[in-house]
PDB file of C-alpha atoms and ligand atoms in Angstrom:
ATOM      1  CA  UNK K   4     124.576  94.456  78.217  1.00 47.00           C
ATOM      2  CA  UNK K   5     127.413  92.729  80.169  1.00 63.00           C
ATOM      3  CA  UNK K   6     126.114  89.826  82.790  1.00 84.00           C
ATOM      4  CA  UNK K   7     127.211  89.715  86.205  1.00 94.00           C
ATOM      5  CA  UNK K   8     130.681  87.536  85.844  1.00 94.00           C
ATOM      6  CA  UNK K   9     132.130  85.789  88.653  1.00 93.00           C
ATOM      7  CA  UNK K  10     135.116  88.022  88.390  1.00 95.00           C
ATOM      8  CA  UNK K  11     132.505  91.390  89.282  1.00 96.00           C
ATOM      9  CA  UNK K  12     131.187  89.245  92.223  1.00 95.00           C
ATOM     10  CA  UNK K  13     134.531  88.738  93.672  1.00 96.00           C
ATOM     11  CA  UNK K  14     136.442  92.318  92.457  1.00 97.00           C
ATOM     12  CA  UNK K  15     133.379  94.803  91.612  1.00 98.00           C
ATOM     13  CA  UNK K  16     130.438  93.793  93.843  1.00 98.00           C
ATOM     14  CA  UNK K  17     131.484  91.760  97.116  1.00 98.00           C
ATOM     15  CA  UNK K  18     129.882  93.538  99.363  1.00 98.00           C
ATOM     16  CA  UNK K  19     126.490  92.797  98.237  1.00 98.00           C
ATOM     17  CA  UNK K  20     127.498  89.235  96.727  1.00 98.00           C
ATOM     18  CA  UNK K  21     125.562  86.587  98.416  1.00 97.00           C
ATOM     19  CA  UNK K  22     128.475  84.158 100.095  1.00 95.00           C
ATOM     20  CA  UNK K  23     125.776  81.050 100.670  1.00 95.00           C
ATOM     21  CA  UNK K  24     122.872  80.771  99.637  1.00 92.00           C
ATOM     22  CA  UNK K  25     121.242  81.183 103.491  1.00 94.00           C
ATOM     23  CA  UNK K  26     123.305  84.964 103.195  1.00 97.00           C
ATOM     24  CA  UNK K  27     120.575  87.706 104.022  1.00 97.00           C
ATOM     25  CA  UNK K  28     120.474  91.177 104.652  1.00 98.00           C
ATOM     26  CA  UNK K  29     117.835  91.636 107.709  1.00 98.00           C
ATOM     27  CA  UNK K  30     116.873  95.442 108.256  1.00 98.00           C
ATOM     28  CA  UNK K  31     115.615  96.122 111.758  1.00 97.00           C
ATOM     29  CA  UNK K  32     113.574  99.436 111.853  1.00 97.00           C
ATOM     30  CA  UNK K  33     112.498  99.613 115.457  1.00 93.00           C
ATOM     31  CA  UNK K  34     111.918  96.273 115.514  1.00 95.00           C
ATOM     32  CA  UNK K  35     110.321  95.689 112.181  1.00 98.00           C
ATOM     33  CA  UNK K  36     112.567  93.676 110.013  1.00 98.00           C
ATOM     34  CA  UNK K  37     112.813  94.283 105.978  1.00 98.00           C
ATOM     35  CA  UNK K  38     113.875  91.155 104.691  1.00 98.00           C
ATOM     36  CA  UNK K  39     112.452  88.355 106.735  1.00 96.00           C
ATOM     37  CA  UNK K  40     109.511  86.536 106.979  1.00 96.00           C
ATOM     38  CA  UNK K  41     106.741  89.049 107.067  1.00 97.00           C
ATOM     39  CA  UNK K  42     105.624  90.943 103.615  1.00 98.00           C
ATOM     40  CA  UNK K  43     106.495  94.925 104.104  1.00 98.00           C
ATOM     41  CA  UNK K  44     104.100  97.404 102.514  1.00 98.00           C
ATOM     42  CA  UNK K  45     105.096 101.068 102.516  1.00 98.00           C
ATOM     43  CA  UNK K  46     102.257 103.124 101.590  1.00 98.00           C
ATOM     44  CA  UNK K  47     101.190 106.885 101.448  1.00 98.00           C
ATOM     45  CA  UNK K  48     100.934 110.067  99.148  1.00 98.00           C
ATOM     46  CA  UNK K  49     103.416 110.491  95.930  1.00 98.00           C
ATOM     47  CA  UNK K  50     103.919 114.198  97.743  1.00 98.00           C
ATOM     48  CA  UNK K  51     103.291 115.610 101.459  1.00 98.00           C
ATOM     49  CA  UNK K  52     100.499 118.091 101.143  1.00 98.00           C
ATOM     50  CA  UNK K  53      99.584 118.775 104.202  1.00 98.00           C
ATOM     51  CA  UNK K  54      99.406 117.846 107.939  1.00 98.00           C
ATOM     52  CA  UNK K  55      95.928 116.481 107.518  1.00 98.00           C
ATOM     53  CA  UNK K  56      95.854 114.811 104.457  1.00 98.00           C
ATOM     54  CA  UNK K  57      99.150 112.934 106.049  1.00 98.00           C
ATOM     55  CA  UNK K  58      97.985 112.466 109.155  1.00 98.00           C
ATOM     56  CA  UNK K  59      94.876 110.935 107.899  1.00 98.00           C
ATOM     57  CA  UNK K  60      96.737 108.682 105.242  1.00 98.00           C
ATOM     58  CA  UNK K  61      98.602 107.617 107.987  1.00 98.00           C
ATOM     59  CA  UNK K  62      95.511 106.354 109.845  1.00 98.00           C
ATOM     60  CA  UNK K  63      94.329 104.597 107.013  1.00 98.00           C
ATOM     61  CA  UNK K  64      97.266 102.543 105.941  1.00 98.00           C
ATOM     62  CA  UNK K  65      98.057 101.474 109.561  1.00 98.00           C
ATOM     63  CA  UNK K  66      94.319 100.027 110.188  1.00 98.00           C
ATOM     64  CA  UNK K  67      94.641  98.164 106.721  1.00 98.00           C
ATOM     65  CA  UNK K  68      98.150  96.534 107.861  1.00 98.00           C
ATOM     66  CA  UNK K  69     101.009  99.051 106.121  1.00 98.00           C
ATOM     67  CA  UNK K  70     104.031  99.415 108.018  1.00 98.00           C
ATOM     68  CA  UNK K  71     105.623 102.119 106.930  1.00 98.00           C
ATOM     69  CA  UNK K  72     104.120 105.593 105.402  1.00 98.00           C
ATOM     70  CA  UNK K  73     105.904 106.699 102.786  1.00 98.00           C
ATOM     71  CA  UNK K  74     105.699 110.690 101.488  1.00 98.00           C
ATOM     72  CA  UNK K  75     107.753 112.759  99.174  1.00 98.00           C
ATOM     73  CA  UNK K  76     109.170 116.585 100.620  1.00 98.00           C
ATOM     74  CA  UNK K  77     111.260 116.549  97.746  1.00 98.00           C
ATOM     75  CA  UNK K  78     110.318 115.580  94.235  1.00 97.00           C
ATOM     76  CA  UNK K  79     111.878 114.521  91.484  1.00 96.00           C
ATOM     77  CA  UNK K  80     108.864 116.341  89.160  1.00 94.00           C
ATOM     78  CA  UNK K  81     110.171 116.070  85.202  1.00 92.00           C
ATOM     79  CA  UNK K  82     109.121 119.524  84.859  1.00 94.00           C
ATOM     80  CA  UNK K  83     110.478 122.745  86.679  1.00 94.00           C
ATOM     81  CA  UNK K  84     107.125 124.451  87.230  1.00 94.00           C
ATOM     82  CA  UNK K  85     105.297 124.311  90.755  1.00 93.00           C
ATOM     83  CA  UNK K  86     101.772 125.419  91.073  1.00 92.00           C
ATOM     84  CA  UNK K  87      98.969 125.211  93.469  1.00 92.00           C
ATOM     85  CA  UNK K  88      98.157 121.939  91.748  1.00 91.00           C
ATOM     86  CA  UNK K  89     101.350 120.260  91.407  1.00 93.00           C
ATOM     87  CA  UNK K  90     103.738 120.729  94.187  1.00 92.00           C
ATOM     88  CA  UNK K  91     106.596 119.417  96.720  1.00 96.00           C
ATOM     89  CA  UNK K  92     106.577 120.942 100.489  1.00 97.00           C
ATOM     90  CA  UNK K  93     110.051 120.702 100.866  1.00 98.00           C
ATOM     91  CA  UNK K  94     111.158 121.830 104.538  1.00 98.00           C
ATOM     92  CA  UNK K  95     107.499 122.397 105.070  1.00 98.00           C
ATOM     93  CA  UNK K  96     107.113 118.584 104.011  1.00 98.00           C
ATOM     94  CA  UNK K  97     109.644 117.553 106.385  1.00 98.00           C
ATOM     95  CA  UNK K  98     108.284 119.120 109.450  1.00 98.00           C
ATOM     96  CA  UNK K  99     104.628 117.638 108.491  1.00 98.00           C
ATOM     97  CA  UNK K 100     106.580 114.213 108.089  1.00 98.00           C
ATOM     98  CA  UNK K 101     108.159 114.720 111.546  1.00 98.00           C
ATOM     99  CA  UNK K 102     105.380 115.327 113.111  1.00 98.00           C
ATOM    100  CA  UNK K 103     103.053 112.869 111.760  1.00 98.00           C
ATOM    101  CA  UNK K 104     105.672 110.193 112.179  1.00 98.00           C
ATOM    102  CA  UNK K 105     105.689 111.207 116.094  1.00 98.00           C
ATOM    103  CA  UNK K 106     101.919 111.190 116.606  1.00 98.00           C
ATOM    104  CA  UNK K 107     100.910 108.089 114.757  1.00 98.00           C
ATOM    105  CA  UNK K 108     104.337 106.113 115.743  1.00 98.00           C
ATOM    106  CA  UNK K 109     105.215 104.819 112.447  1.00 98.00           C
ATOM    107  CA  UNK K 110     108.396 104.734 110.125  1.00 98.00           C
ATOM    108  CA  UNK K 111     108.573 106.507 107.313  1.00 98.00           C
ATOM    109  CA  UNK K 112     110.363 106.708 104.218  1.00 98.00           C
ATOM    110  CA  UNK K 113     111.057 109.935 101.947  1.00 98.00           C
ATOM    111  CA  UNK K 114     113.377 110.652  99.179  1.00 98.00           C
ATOM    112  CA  UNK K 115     116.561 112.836  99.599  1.00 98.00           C
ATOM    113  CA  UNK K 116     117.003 114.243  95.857  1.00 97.00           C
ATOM    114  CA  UNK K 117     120.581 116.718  96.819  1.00 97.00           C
ATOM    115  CA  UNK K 118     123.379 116.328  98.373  1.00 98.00           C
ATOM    116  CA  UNK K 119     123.641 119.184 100.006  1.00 98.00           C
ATOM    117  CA  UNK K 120     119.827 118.165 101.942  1.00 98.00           C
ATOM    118  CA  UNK K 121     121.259 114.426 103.034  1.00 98.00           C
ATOM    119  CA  UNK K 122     121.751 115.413 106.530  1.00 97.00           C
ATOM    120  CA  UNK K 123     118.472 117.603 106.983  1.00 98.00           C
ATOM    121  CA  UNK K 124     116.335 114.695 105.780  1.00 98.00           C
ATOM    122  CA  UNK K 125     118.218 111.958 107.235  1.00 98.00           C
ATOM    123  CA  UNK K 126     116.426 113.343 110.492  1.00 98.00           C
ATOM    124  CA  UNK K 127     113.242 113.010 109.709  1.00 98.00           C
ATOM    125  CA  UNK K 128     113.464 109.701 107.483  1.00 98.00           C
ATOM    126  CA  UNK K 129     113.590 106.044 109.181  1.00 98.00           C
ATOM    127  CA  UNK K 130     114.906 105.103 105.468  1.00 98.00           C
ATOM    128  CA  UNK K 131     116.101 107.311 103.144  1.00 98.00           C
ATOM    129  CA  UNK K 132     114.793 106.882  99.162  1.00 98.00           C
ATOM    130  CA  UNK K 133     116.645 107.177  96.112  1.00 98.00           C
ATOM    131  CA  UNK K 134     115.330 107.919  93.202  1.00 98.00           C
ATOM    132  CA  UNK K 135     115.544 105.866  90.437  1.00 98.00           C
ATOM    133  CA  UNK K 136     117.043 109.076  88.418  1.00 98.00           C
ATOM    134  CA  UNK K 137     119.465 108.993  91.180  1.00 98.00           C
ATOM    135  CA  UNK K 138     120.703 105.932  91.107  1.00 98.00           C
ATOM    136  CA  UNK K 139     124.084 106.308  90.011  1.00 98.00           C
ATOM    137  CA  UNK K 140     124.544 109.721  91.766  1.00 98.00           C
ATOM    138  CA  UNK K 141     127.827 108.236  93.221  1.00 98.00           C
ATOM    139  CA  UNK K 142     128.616 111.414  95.487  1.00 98.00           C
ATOM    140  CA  UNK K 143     124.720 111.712  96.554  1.00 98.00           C
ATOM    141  CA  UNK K 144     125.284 107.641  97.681  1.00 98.00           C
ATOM    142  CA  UNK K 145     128.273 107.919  99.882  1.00 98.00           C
ATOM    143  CA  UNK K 146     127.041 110.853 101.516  1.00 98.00           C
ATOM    144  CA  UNK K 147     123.878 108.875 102.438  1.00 98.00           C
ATOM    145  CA  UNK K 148     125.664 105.918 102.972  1.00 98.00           C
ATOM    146  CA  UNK K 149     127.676 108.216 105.921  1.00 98.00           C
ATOM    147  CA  UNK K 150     123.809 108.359 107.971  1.00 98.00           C
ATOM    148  CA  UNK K 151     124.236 105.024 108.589  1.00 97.00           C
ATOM    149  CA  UNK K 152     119.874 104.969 107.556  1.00 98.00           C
ATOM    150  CA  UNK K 153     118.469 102.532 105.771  1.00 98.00           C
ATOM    151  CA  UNK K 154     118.659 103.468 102.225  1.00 99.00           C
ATOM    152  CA  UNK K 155     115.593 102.490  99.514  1.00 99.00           C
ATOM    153  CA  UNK K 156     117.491 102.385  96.265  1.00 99.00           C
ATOM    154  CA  UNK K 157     115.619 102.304  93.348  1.00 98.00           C
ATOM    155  CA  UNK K 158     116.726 100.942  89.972  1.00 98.00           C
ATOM    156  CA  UNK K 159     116.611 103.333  87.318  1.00 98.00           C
ATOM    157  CA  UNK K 160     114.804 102.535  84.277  1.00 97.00           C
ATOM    158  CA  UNK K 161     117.605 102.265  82.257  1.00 95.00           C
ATOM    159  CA  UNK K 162     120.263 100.355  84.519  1.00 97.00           C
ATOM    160  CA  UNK K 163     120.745  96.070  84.577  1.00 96.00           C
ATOM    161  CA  UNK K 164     121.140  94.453  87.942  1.00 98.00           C
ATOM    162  CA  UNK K 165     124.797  94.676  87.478  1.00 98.00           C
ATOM    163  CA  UNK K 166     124.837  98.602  87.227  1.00 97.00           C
ATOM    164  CA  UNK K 167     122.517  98.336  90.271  1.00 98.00           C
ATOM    165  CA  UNK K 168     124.201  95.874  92.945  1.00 98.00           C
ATOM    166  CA  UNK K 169     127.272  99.117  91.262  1.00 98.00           C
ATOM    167  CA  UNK K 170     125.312 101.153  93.011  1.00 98.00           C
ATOM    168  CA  UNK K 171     124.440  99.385  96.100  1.00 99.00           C
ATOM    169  CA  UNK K 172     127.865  98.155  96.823  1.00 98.00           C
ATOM    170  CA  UNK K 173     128.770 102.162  96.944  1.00 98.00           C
ATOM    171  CA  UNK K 174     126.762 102.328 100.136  1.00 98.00           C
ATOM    172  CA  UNK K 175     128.216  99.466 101.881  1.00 98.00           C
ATOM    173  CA  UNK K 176     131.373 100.494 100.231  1.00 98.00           C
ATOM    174  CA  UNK K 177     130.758 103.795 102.331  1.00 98.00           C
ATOM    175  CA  UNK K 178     130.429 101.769 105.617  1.00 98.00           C
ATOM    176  CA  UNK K 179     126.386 101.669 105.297  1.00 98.00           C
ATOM    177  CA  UNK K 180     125.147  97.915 104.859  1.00 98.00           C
ATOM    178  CA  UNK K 181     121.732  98.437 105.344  1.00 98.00           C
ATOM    179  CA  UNK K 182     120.238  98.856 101.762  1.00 98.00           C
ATOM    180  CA  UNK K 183     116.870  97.727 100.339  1.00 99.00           C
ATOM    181  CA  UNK K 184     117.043  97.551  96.417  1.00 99.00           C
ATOM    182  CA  UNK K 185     113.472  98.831  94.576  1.00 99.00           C
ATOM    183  CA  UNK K 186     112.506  97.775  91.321  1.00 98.00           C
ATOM    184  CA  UNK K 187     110.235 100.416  89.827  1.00 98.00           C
ATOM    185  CA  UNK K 188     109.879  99.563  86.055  1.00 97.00           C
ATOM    186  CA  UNK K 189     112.027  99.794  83.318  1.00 96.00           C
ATOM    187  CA  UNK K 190     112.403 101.382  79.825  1.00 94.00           C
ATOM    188  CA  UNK K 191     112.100 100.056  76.357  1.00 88.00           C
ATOM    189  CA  UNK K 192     111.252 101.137  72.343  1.00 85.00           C
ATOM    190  CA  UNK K 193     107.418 100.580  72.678  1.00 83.00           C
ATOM    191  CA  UNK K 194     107.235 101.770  76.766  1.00 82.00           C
ATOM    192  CA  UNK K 195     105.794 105.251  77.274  1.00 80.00           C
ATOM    193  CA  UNK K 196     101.904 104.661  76.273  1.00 80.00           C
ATOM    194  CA  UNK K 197      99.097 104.450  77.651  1.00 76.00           C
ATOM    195  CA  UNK K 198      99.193 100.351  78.327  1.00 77.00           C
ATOM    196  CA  UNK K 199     103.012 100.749  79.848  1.00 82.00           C
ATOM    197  CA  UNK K 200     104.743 103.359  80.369  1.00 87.00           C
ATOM    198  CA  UNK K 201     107.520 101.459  82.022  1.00 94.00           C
ATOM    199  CA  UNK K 202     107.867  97.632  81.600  1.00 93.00           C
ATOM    200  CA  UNK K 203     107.627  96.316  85.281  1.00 96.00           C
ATOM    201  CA  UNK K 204     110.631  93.612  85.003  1.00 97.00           C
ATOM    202  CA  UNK K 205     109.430  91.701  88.305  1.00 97.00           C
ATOM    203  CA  UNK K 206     111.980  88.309  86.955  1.00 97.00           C
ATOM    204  CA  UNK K 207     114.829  90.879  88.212  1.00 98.00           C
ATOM    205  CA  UNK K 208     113.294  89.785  91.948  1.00 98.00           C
ATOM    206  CA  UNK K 209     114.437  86.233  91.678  1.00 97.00           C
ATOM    207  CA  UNK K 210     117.142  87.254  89.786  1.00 97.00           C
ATOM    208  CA  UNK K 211     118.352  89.398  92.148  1.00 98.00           C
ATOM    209  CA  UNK K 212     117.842  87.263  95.051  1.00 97.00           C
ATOM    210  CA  UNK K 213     120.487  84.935  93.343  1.00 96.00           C
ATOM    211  CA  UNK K 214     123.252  87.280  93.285  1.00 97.00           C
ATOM    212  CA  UNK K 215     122.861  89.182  96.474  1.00 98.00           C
ATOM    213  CA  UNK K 216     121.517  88.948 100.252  1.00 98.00           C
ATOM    214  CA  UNK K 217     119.812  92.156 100.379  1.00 98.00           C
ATOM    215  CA  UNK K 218     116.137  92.564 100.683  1.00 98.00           C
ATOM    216  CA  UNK K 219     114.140  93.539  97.473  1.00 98.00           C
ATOM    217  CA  UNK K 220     110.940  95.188  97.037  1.00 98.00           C
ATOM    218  CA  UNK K 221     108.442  96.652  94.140  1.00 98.00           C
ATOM    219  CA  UNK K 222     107.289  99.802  93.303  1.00 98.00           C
ATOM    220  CA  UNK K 223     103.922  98.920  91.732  1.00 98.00           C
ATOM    221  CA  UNK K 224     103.225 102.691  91.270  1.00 98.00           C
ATOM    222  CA  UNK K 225     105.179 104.470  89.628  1.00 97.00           C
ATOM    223  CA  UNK K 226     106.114 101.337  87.453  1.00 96.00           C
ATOM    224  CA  UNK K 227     102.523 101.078  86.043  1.00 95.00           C
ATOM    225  CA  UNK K 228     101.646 104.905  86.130  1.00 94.00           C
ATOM    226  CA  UNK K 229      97.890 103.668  85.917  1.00 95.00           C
ATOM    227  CA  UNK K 230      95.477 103.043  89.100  1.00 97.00           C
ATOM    228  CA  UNK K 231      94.133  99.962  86.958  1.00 96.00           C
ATOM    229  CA  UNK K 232      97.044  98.191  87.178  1.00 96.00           C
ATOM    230  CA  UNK K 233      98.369  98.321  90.264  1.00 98.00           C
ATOM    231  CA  UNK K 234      96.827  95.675  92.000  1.00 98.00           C
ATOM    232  CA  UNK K 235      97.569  92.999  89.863  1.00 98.00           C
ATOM    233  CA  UNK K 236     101.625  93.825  89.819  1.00 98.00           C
ATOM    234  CA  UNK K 237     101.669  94.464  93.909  1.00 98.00           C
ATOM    235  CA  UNK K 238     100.397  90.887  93.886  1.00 98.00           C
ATOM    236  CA  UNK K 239     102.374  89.253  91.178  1.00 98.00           C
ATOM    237  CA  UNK K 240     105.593  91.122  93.065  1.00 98.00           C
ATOM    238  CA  UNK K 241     104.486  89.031  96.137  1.00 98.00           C
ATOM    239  CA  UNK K 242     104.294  86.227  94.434  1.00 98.00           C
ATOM    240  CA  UNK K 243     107.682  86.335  92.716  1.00 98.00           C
ATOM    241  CA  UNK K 244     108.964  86.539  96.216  1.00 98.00           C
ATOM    242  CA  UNK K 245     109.472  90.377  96.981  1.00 98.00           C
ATOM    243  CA  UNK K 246     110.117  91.137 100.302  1.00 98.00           C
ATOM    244  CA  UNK K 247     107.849  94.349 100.304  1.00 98.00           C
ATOM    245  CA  UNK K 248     105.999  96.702  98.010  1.00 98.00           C
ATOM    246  CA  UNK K 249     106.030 100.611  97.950  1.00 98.00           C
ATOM    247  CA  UNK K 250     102.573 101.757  96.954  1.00 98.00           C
ATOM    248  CA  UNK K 251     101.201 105.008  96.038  1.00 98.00           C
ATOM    249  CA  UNK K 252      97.884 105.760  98.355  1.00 98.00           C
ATOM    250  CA  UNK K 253      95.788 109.134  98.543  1.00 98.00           C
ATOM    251  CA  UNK K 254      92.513 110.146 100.429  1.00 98.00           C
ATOM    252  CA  UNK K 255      90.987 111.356  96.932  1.00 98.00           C
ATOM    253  CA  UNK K 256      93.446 110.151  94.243  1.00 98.00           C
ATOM    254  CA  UNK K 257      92.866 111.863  91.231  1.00 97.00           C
ATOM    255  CA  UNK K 258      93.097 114.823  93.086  1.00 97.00           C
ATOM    256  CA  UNK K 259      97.092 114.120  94.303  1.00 97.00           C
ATOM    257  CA  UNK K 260      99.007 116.882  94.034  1.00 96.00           C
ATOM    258  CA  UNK K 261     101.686 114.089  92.061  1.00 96.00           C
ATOM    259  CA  UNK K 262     101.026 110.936  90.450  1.00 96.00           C
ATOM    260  CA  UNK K 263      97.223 111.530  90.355  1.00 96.00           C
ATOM    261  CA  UNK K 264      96.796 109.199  88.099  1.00 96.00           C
ATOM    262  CA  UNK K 265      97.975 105.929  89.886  1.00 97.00           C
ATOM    263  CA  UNK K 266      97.081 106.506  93.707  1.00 98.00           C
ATOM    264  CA  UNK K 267      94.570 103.818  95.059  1.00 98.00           C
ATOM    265  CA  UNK K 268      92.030 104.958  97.506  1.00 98.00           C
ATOM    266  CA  UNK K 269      91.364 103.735 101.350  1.00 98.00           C
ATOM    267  CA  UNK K 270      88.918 100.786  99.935  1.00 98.00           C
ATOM    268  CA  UNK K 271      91.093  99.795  97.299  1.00 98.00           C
ATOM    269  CA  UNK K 272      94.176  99.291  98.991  1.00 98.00           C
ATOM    270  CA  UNK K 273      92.451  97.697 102.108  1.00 98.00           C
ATOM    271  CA  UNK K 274      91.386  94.851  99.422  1.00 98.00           C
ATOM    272  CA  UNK K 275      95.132  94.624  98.088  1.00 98.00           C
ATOM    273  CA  UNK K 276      96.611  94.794 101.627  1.00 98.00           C
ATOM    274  CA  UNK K 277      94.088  91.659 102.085  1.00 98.00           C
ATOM    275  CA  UNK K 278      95.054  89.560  99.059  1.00 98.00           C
ATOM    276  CA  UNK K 279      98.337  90.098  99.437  1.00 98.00           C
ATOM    277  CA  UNK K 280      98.425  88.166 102.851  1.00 98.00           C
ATOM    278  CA  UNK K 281      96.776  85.086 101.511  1.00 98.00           C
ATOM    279  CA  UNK K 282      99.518  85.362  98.705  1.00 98.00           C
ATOM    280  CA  UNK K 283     102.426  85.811 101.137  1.00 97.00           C
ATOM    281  CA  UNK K 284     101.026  82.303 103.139  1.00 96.00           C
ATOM    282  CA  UNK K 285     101.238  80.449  99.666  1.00 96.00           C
ATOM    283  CA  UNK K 286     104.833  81.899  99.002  1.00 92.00           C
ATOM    284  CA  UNK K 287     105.775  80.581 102.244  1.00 89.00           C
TER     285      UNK K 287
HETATM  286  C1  PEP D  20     108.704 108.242  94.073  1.00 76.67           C
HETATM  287  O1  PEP D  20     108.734 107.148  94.646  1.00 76.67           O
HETATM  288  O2  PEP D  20     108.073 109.207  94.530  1.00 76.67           O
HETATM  289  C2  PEP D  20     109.428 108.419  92.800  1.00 76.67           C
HETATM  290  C3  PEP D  20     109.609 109.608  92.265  1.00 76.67           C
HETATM  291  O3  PEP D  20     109.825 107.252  92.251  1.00 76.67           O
HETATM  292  P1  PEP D  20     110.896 106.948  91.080  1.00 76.67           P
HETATM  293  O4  PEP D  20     112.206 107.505  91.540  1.00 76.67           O
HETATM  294  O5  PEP D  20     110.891 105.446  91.027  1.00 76.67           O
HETATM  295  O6  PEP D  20     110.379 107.558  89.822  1.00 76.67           O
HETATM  296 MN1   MN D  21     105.363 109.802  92.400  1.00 76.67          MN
END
């Protein structure tokens, strides 16, 4: 796997280079700032399932200290088959996100899977998510790129930094410098069990911080696929100096509609929300 050479930071990636070493990328999302002092957490449901359940999620996370609800319309699911158990709202999703976003006065983020849907999520979403299987989607990121939104990329499981500043540096490329990287795990030989089904590869946070200005955060989630674990890497991802996390949170977990499996409940992630402060004053 090639490094990051000093001739990509000048010809391939100078948009998201870091110039000095004070360089960073601030996102202001009515008035909350990605990237600065404060630790973000973005919490909520793997999938929108309905007005209540979102509603209330929304409740919760804001009275333990999230700032942003996050909620998927449109899923990336790995199989084609919907059923009353496993499902993505879609337009319905959107409207419910809408609304929700309106009556509790909070951002939100949601993934935007097609191009040809950039435009009819992009007004709903305060930051628009892509997928890690979408990272390299080239056409899918300058069409985002064009709402001028803040855009969550994730890094997909197989790509190095360098492939994912690539990435990145197609959305400022596009005129849109407002871009929050995600780590979200990563693939290797003995990944895919039980004990890891993606290797969470949280060095890539300093790492990453070295090479460019923009803000980085962790998927503790859907990089550990297990409930057990997620505490422990939201707080090692403060500690290694993330600027946020984007957490997986459900009413009654193992009864998500996606992702059952790695939700935490109301109690749990009040704790975590709680921890994570005291870690953030160390860091600092
Ligand atoms: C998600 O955040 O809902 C998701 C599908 O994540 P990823 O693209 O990282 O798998
Ligand atoms: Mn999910």
């Amino acid at each position: 796997m090639k490094d990051i050479s000093k001739k990509d930071q000048r010809n391939n990636i100078p948009l998201v280079s870091r110039k000095t070493a004070s360089q960073k990328t601030i996102i202001n999302i009515r008035g909350l700032k990605i990237g600065g002092p404060e630790f973000i957490v973005m919490a909520g449901p793997c999938t929108v399932e309905s007005k209540e359940q979102l509603e209330n999620v929304a409740q919760n996370i804001k009275k333990c200290g999230a700032q942003i609800l996050r909620g998927g319309a449109y899923k990336p699911l790995t199989f084609p088959y919907r059923n009353s158990r496993t499902y993505e709202l879609r337009e319905k999703g959107l409207k419910i996100i809408n609304a929700v976003k309106k009556n509790e006065n909070i951002p939100v983020v949601t993934e935007v899977l097609d191009v040809r849907n950039v435009y009819k999520v992009a007004r709903v979403a305060d930051i628009l998510q892509i997928g890690a299987r979408n990272m390299q989607n080239f056409p899918l990121l300058e069409e985002v790129a064009k709402t001028k939104k803040p855009i969550l990329l994730k890094r997909h499981f197989g790509a190095s930094l360098r492939d994912w500043l690539g990435a990145a540096e197609y959305i400022l490329y596009h005129g849109n410098p407002n871009v929050i990287l995600c780590e979200r795990g990563i693939v290797a030989p003995h990944t895919h069990h039980p004990h890891s089904r993606f290797i969470v590869d949280l060095q890539v946070v300093p790492a990453a911080k070295e090479r460019t200005h923009l803000p980085i955060i962790v998927d503790p989630s859907h990089s550990t696929f297990r409930r057990k674990y997620v505490a422990a890497i939201a707080r090692a991802a403060c500690a290694v100096g993330a600027d946020g996390i984007i957490i997986d949170v459900h009413p009654t977990p193992s009864k998500a509609a996606v992702d059952p499996l790695q939700a935490l409940n109301y109690k749990q992630f009040g704790k975590l929300v709680d921890d994570l402060k005291k870690i953030k004053e160390i860091v600092n």
